[in-house]
CSV table of C-alpha atoms in Angstrom, one decimal:
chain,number,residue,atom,x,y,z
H,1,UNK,CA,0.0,0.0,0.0
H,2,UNK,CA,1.2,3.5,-1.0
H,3,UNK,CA,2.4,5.6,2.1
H,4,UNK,CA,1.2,9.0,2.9
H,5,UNK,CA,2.1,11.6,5.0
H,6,UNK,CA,-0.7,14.0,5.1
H,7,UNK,CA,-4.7,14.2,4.8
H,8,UNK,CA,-6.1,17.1,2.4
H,9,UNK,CA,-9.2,17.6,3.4
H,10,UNK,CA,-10.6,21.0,1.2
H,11,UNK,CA,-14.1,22.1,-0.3
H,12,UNK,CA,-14.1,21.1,-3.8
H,13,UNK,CA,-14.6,24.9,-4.5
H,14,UNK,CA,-11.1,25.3,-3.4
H,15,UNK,CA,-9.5,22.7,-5.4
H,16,UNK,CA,-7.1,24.3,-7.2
H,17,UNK,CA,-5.8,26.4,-4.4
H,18,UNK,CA,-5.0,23.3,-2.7
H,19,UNK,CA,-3.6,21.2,-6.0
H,20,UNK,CA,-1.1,24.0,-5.8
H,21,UNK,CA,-0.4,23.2,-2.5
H,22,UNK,CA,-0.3,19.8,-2.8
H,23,UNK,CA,2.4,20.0,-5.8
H,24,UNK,CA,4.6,22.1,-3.6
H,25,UNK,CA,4.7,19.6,-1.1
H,26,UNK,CA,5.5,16.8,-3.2
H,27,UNK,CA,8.5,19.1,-4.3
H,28,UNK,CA,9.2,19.0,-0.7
H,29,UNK,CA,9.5,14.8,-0.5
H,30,UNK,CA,6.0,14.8,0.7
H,31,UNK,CA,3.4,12.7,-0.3
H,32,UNK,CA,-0.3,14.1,0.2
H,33,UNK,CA,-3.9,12.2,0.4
H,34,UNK,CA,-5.7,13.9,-2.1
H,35,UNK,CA,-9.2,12.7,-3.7
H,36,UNK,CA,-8.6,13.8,-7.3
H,37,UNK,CA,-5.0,11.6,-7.3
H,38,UNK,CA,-6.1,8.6,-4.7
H,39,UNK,CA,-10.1,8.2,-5.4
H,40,UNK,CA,-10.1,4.8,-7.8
H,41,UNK,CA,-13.6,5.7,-9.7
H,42,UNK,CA,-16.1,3.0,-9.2
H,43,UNK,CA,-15.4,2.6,-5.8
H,44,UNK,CA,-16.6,4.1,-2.3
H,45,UNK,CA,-14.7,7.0,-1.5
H,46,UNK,CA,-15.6,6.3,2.6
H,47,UNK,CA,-14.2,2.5,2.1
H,48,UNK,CA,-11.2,3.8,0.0
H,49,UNK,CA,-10.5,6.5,3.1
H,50,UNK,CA,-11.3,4.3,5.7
H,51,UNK,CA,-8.0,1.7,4.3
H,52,UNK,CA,-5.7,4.4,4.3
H,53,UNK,CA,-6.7,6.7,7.3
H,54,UNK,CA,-5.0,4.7,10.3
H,55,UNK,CA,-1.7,5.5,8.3
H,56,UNK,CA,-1.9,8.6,7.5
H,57,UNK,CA,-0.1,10.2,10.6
H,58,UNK,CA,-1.8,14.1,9.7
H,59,UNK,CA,-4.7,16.3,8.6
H,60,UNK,CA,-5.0,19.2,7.1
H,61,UNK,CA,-8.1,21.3,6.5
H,62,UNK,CA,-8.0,24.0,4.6
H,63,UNK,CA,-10.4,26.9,4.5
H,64,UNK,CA,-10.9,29.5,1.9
H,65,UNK,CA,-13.6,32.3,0.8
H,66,UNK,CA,-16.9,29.6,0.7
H,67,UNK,CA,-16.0,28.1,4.2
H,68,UNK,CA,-16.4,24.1,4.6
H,69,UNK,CA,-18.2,21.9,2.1
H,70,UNK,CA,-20.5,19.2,3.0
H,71,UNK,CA,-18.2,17.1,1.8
H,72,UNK,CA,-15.7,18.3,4.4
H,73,UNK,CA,-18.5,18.4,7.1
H,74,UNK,CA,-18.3,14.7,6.7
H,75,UNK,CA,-15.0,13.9,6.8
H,76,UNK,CA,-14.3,16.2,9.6
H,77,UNK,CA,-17.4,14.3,11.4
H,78,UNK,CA,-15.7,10.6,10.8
H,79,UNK,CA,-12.7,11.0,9.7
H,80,UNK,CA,-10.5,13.8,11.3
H,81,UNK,CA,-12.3,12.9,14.5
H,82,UNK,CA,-10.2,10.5,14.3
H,83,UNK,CA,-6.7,11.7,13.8
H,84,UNK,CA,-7.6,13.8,16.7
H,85,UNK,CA,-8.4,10.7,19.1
H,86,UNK,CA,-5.5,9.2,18.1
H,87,UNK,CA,-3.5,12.0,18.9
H,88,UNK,CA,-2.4,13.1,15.4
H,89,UNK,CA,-1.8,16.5,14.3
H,90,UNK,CA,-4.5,18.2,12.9
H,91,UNK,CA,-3.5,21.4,10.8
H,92,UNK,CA,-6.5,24.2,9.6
H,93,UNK,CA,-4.8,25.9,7.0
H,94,UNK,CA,-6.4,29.6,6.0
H,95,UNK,CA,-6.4,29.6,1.8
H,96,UNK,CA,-5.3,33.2,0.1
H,97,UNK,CA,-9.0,34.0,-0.1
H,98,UNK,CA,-10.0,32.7,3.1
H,99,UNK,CA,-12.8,35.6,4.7
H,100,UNK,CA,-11.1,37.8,7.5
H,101,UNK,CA,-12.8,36.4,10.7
H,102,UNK,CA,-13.2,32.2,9.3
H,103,UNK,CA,-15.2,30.3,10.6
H,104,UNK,CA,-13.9,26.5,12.1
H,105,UNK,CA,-15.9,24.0,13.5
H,106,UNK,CA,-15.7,23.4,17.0
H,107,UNK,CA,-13.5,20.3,16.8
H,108,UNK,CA,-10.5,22.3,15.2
H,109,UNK,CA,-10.9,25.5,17.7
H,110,UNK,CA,-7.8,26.1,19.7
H,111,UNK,CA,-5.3,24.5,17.1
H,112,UNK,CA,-2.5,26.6,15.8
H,113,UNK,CA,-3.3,27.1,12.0
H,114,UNK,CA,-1.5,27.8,8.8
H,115,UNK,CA,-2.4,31.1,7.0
H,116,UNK,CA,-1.7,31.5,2.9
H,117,UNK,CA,-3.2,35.0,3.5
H,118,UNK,CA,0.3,36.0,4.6
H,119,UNK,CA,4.0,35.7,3.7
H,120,UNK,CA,5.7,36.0,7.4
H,121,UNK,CA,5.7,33.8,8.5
H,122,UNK,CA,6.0,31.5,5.6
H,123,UNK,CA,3.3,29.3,5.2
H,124,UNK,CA,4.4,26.2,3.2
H,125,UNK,CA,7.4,26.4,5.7
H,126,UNK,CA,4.8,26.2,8.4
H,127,UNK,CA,3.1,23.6,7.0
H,128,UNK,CA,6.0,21.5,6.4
H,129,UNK,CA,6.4,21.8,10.0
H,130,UNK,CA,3.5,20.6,11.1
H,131,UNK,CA,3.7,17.6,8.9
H,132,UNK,CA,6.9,16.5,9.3
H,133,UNK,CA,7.6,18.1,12.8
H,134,UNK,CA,10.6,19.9,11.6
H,135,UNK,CA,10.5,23.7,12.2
H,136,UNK,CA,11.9,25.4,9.0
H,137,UNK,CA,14.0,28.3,10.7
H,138,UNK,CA,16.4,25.3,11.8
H,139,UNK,CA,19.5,25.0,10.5
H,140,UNK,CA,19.8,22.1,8.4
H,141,UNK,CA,22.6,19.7,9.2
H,142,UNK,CA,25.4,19.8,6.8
H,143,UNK,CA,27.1,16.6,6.1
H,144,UNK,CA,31.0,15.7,5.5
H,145,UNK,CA,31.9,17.1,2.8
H,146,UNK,CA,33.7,14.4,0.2
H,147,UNK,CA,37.1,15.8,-0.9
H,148,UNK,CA,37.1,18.1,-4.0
H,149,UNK,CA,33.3,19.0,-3.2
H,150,UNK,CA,34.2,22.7,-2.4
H,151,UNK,CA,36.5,22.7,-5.7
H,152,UNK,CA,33.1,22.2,-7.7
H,153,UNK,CA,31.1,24.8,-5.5
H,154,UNK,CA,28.6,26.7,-7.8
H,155,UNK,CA,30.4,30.1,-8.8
H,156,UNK,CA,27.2,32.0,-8.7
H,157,UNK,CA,25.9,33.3,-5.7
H,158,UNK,CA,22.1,32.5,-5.5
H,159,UNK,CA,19.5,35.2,-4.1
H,160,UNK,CA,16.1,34.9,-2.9
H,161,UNK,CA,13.4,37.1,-4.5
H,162,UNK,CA,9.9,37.2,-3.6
H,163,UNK,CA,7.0,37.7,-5.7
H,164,UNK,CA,3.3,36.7,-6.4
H,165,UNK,CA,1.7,34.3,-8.2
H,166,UNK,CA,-1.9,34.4,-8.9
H,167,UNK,CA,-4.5,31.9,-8.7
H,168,UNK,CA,-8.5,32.7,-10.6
H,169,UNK,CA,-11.6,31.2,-9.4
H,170,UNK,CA,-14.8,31.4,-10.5
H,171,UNK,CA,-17.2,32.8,-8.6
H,172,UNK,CA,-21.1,32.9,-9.2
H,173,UNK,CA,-21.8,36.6,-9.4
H,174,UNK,CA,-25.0,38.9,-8.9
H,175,UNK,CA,-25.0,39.2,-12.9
H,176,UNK,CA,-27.4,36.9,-13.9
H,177,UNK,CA,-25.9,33.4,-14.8
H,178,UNK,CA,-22.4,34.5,-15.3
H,179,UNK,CA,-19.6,33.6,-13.3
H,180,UNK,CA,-17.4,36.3,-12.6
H,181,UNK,CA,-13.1,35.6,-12.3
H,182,UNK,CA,-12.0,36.5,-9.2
H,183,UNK,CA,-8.2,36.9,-8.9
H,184,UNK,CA,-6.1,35.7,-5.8
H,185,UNK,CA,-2.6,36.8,-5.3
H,186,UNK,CA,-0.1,34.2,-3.5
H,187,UNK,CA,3.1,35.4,-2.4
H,188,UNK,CA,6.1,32.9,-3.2
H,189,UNK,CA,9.1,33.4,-2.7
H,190,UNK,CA,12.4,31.9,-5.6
H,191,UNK,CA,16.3,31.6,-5.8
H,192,UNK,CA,18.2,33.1,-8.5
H,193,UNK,CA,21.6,34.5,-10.0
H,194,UNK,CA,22.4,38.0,-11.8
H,195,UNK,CA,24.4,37.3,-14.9
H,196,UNK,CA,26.2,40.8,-15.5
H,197,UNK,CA,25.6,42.1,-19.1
H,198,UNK,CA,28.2,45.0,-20.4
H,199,UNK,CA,27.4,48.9,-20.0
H,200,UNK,CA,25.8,47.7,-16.6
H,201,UNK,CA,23.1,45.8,-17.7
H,202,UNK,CA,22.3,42.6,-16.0
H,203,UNK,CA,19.9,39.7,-16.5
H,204,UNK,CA,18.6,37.6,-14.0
H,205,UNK,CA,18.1,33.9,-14.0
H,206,UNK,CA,15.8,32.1,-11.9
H,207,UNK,CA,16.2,28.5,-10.6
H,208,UNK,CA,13.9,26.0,-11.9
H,209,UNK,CA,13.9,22.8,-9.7
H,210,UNK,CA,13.6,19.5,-11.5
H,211,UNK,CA,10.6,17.0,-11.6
H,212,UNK,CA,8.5,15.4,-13.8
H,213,UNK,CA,5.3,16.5,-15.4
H,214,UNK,CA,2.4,15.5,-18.0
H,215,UNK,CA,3.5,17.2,-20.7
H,216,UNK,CA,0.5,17.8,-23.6
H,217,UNK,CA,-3.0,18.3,-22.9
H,218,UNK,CA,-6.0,16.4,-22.3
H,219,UNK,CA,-8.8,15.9,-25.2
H,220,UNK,CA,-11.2,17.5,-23.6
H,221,UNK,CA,-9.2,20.8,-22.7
H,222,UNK,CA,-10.7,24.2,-25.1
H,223,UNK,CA,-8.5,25.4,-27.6
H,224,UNK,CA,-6.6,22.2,-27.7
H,225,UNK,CA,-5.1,21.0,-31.5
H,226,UNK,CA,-3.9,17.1,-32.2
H,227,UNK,CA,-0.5,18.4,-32.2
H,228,UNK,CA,-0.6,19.0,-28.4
H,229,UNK,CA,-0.7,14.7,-28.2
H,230,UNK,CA,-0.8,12.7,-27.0
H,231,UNK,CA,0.5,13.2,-23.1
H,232,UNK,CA,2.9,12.2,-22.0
H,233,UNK,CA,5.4,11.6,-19.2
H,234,UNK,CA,8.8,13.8,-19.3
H,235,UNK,CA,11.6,14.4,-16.7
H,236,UNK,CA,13.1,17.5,-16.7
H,237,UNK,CA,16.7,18.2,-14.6
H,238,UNK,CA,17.4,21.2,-12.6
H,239,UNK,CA,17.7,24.5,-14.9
H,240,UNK,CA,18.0,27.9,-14.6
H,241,UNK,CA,15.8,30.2,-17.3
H,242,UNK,CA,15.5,34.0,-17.9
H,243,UNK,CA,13.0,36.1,-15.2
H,244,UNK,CA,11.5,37.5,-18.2
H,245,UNK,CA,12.0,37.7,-22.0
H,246,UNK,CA,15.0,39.4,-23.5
H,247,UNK,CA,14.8,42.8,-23.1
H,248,UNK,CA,15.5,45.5,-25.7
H,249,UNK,CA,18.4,46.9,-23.1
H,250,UNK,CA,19.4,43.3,-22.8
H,251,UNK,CA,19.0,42.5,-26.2
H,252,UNK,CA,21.6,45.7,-26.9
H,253,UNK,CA,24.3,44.9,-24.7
H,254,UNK,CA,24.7,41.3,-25.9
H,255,UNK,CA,24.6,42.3,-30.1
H,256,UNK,CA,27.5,45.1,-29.6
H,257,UNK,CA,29.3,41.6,-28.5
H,258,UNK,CA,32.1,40.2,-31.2
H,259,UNK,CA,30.4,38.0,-34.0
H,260,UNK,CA,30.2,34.8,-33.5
H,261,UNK,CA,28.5,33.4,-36.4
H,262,UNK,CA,26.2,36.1,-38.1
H,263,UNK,CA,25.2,39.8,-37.8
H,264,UNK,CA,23.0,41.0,-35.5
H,265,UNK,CA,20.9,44.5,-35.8
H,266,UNK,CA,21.4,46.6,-32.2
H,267,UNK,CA,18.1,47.5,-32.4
H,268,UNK,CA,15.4,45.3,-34.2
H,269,UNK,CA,12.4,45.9,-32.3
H,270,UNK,CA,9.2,47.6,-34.1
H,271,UNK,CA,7.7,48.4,-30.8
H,272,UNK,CA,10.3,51.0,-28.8
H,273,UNK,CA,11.8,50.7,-25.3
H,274,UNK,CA,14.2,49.2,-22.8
H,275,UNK,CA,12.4,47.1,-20.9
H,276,UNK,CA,10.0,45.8,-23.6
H,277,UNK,CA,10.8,42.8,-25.1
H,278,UNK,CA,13.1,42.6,-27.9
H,279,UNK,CA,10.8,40.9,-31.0
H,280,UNK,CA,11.3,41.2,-35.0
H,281,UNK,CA,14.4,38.3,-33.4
H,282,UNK,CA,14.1,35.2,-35.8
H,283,UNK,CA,15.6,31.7,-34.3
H,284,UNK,CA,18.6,32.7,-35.8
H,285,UNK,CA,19.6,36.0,-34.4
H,286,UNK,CA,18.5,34.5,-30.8
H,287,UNK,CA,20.9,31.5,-31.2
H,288,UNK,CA,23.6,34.3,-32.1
H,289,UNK,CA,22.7,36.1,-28.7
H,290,UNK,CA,23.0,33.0,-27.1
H,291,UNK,CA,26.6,32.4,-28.2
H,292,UNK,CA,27.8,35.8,-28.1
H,293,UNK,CA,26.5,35.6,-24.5
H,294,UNK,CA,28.2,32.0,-23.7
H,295,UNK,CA,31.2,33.2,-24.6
H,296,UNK,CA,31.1,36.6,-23.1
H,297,UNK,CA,30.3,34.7,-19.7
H,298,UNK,CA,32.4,31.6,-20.3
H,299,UNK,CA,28.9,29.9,-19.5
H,300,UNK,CA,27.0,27.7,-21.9
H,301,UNK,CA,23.2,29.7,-22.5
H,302,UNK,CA,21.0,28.6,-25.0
H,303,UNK,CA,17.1,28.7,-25.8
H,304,UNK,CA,14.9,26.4,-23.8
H,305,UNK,CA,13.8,22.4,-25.3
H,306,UNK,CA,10.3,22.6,-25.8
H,307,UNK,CA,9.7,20.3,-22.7
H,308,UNK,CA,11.4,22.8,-20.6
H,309,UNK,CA,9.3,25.7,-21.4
H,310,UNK,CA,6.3,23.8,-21.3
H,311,UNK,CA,7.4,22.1,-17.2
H,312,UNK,CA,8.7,25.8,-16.6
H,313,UNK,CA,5.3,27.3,-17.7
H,314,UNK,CA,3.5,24.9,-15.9
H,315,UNK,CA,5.4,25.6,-12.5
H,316,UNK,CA,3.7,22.3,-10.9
H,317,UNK,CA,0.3,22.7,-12.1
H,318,UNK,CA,-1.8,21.1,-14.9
H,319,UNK,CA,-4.7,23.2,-15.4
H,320,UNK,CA,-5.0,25.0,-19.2
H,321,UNK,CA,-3.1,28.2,-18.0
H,322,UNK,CA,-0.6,28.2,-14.3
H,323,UNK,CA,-3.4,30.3,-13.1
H,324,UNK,CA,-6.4,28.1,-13.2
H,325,UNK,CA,-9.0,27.3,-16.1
H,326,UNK,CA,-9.7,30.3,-17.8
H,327,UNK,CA,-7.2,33.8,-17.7
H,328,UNK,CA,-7.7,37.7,-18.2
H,329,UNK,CA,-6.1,40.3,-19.7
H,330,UNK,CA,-5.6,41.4,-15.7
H,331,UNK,CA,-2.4,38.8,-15.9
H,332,UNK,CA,-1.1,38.7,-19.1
H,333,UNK,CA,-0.7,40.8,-22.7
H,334,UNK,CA,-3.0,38.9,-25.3
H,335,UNK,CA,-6.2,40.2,-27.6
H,336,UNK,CA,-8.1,40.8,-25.0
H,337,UNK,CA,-11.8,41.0,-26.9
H,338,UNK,CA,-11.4,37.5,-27.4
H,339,UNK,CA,-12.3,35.2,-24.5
H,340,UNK,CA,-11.7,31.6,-23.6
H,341,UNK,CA,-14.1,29.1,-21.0
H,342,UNK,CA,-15.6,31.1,-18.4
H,343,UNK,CA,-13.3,34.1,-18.7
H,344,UNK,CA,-14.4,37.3,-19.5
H,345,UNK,CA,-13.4,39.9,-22.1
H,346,UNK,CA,-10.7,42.6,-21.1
H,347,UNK,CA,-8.2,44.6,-23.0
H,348,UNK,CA,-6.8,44.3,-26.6
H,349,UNK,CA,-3.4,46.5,-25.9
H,350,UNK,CA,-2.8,46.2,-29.7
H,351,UNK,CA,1.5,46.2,-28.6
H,352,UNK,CA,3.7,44.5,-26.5
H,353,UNK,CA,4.2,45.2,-22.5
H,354,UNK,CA,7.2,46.3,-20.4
H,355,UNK,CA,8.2,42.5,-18.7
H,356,UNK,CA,7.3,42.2,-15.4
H,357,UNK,CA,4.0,44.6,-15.0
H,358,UNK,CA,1.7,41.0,-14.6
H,359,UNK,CA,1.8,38.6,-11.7
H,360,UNK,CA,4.3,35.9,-12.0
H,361,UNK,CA,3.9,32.1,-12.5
H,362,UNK,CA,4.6,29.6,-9.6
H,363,UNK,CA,8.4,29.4,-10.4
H,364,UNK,CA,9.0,32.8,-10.8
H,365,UNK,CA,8.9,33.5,-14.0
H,366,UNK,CA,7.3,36.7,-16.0
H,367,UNK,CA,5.1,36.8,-19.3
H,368,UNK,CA,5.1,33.2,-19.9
H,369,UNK,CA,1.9,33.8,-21.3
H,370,UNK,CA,1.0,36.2,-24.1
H,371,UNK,CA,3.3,39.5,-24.7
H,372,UNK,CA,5.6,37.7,-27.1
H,373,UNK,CA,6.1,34.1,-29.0
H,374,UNK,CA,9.2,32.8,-27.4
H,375,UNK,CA,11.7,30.3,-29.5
H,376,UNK,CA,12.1,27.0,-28.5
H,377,UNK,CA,15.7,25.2,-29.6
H,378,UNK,CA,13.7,21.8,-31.1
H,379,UNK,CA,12.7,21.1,-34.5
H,380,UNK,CA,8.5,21.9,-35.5
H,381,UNK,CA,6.9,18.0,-35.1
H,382,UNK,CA,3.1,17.1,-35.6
H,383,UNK,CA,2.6,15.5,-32.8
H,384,UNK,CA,4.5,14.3,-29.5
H,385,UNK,CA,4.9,10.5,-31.1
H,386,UNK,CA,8.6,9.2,-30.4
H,387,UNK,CA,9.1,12.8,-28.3
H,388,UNK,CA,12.3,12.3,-25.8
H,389,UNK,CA,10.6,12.0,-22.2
H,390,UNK,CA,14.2,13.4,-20.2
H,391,UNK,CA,13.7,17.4,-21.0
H,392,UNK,CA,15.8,17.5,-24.2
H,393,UNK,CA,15.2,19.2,-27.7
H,394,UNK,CA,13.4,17.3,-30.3
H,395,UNK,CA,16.4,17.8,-32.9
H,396,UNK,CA,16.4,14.6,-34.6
H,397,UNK,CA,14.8,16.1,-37.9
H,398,UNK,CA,16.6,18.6,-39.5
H,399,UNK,CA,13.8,21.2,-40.1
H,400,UNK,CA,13.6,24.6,-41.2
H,401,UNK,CA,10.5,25.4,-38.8
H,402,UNK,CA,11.2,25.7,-35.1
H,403,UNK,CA,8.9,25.9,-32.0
H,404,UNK,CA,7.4,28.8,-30.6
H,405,UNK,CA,5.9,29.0,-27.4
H,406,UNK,CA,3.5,30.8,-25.1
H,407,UNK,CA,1.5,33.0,-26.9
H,408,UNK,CA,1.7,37.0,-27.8
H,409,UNK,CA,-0.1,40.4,-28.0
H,410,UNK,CA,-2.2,40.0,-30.8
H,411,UNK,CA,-3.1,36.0,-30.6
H,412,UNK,CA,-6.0,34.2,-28.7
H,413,UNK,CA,-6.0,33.8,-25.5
H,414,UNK,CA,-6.2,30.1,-25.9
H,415,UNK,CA,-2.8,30.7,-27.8
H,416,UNK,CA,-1.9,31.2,-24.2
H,417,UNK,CA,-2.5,28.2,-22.6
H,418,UNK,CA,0.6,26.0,-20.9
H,419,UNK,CA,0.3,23.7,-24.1
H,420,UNK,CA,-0.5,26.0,-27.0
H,421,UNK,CA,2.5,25.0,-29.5
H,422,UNK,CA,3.6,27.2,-32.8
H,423,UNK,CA,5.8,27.2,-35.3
H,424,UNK,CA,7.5,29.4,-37.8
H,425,UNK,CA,10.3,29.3,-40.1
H,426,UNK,CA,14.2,29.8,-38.2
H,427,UNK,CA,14.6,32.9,-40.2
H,428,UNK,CA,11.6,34.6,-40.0
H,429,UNK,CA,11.0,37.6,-38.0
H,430,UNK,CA,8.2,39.2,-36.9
H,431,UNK,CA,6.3,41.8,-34.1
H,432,UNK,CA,5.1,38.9,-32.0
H,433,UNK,CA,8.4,36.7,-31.3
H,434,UNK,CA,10.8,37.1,-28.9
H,435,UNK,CA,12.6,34.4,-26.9
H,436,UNK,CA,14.3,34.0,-23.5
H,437,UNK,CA,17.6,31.8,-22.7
H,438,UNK,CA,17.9,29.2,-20.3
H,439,UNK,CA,21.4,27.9,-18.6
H,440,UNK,CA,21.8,24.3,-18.2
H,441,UNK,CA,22.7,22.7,-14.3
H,442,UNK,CA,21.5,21.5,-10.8
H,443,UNK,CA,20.3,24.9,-9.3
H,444,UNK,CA,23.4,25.2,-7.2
H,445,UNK,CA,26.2,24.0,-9.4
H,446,UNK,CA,24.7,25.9,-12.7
């Protein structure tokens, strides 16, 4: 029998606050109880629980905006009743949207909770803790180091940034029969390293911890084309990858570096500015950056495989966008009069967007979706048949199209979604592509 290490017991209404959750604890070596993973279908959920609940050594009940479901009601009634007879730690944990002043049932009154509402002090830290008993401001124990260890150190010197992530759930609404978004902001917190560009510039690269991920999307997801298929299971390693899309200022500093293989224009862009992203870039010129930029830094950067975007995109989840099922124009740069599922229309900016201005994905990382195409290093393929499942590019056909990922300005928003793919020719140019680079390593040793 599959071990456990912690009860997830959430209103359905909250469900992908808490998937969130869930994914970063399994990033943490924890492995949570949770009904949309563990409930076989055609089977009783109580008799299912009931097998597993005398091993499961803790419960956590989490509370957001509409308060307890029935469907918690019940399983506090049976099941977290029991954890708390036998003694096991019982964790309420307050979601991002969770009212002021919540309400808990009488059985959880008293206990110390967890609250996502706030950043200090950190609440997957505290969470951890109450799982595992192991209080995060501890020092960790540092091993014996094996000889030469310190001659390998990393040379980079990795910083924590903090940022928020946002999260949409749809809300009924006093408008009749439609459902209105409603935006939650989670802060999050990311290591990273500043690579130093010349005249002062700099670009920063955030660490992207390794795991594996369902890669494609499901049949049934809106917007989706057969080339998306069919899903699949791919490992990626530990990577570092750009904050946001090459910069115009970035984009400058790196083209007045020495030729390494073909010319580059200083200043390409059709829409003007230095923190804009640099577009009118075709596969081409951003390979060219990418060397002048490896060799400047005695570093190997590169563009991302197409399985790295798509994990990095992602950043753990496995809903159509990293912020839920539908988005708005409130997070990301795309033709806003269009709309996709239960989102509603916003703003057609008709340009691109300085990097940074939206929230950020769960890793980290800015305009992911929409604002520009961004090059992928592998080869255009129909579908994912024969695809290589350990994070590499797809090279093995020598093709003149290459992938393009993630959306831009003037496209769809379903153009958007964590498994849109593209494709144009490696010397084309256009408005709407851009790119970001990617540096290959464990996220200490990079």
């Amino acid at each position: 029998m599959e071990k456990f290490d912690v009860f997830l017991c959430h209103n359905s209404q909250d469900k992908p606050a808490v998937i969130e959750i869930a994914n970063q604890l399994r990033a943490n070596n924890i492995n949570p109880w949770l009904d949309k993973w563990h409930l076989r279908p055609g089977f009783s959920w109580q008799d299912l629980l009931e097998d597993q609940i005398n091993e499961i050594r803790t419960a956590a009940v989490f509370v957001g905006n509409s308060g307890l479901g029935p469907w918690q009601n019940e399983e506090i009634k049976a099941f977290i009743r029991a954890f708390v007879n036998r003694k096991c730690p019982v964790i309420p944990v307050l979601l991002p949207n969770a009212p002021q002043k919540p309400q808990l049932p009488r059985l959880l009154e008293g206990l110390m909770w967890v609250d996502f509402r706030q950043h200090d002090p950190e609440p997957l830290g505290q969470l951890i803790w109450g799982i595992t008993g192991i209080k995060p401001d501890l020092p960790p124990l540092i091993p014996n180091k094996p000889p030469g260890e310190e001659k390998n150190k990393s040379p980079y010197q990795l910083k924590i940034f903090q940022f928020q992530t946002a999260q949409i759930s749809l809300t009924s609404a006093l408008l009749g029969f439609v459902k209105k978004p409603e935006i939650n902001r989670i802060p999050k917190n990311a290591e990273y390293f500043t690579q130093n560009l010349p005249d002062g510039v700099t670009l920063e690269m955030v660490a992207i911890p390794g795991g594996t991920f369902i890669m494609g999307s499901p049949e049934n997801e809106e917007g989706r084309t057969s080339d998306e298929s069919p899903q699949h299971q791919v490992t990626v390693p530990p990577f570092f990858m750009g904050k946001y899309p090459v910069t115009q200022k970035q984009w400058r500093a790196v083209a007045a570096l020495g030729k390494v293989n073909i010319d580059l224009k200083s200043d390409p862009s059709y829409f003007k500015g230095d923190n804009l992203p640099v577009e009118y870039v075709s596969w081409n010129d951003a390979r060219e950056f990418c060397d002048r930029l490896s060799r400047m830094a005695n570093k190997t950067y590169r563009l991302p495989s197409e399985a790295e975007w798509e994990y990095a995109c992602r950043g753990g989840t496995t809903t159509p966008f990293y912020c839920g099922e539908t988005i708005s124009t409130d997070l990301a740069n795309y033709n806003g009069n269009c709309t996709y599922g239960q989102g509603q229309k916003g703003q057609f900016r008709e340009k691109t967007t300085e990097v940074g201005i939206f929230p950020a994905n769960p890793f980290g990382l800015y305009d992911m979706c929409g604002n520009v195409w961004e090059w992928c290093e592998d080869g255009w393929h129909e579908n994912y048949i024969n695809v290589p499942t350990d994070g590499s590019a797809w090279t093995s056909l020598s093709s003149q199209r290459k992938l393009l990922r993630g959306g831009s300005w003037y496209y769809l928003p379903e153009d958007c979604r964590s498994a849109s793919r593209f494709s144009d020719y490696l010397d084309h140019y256009t408005y709407g592509i851009g790119f970001r680079v990617v540096c290959s390593g464990a996220a200490r040793t990079c």
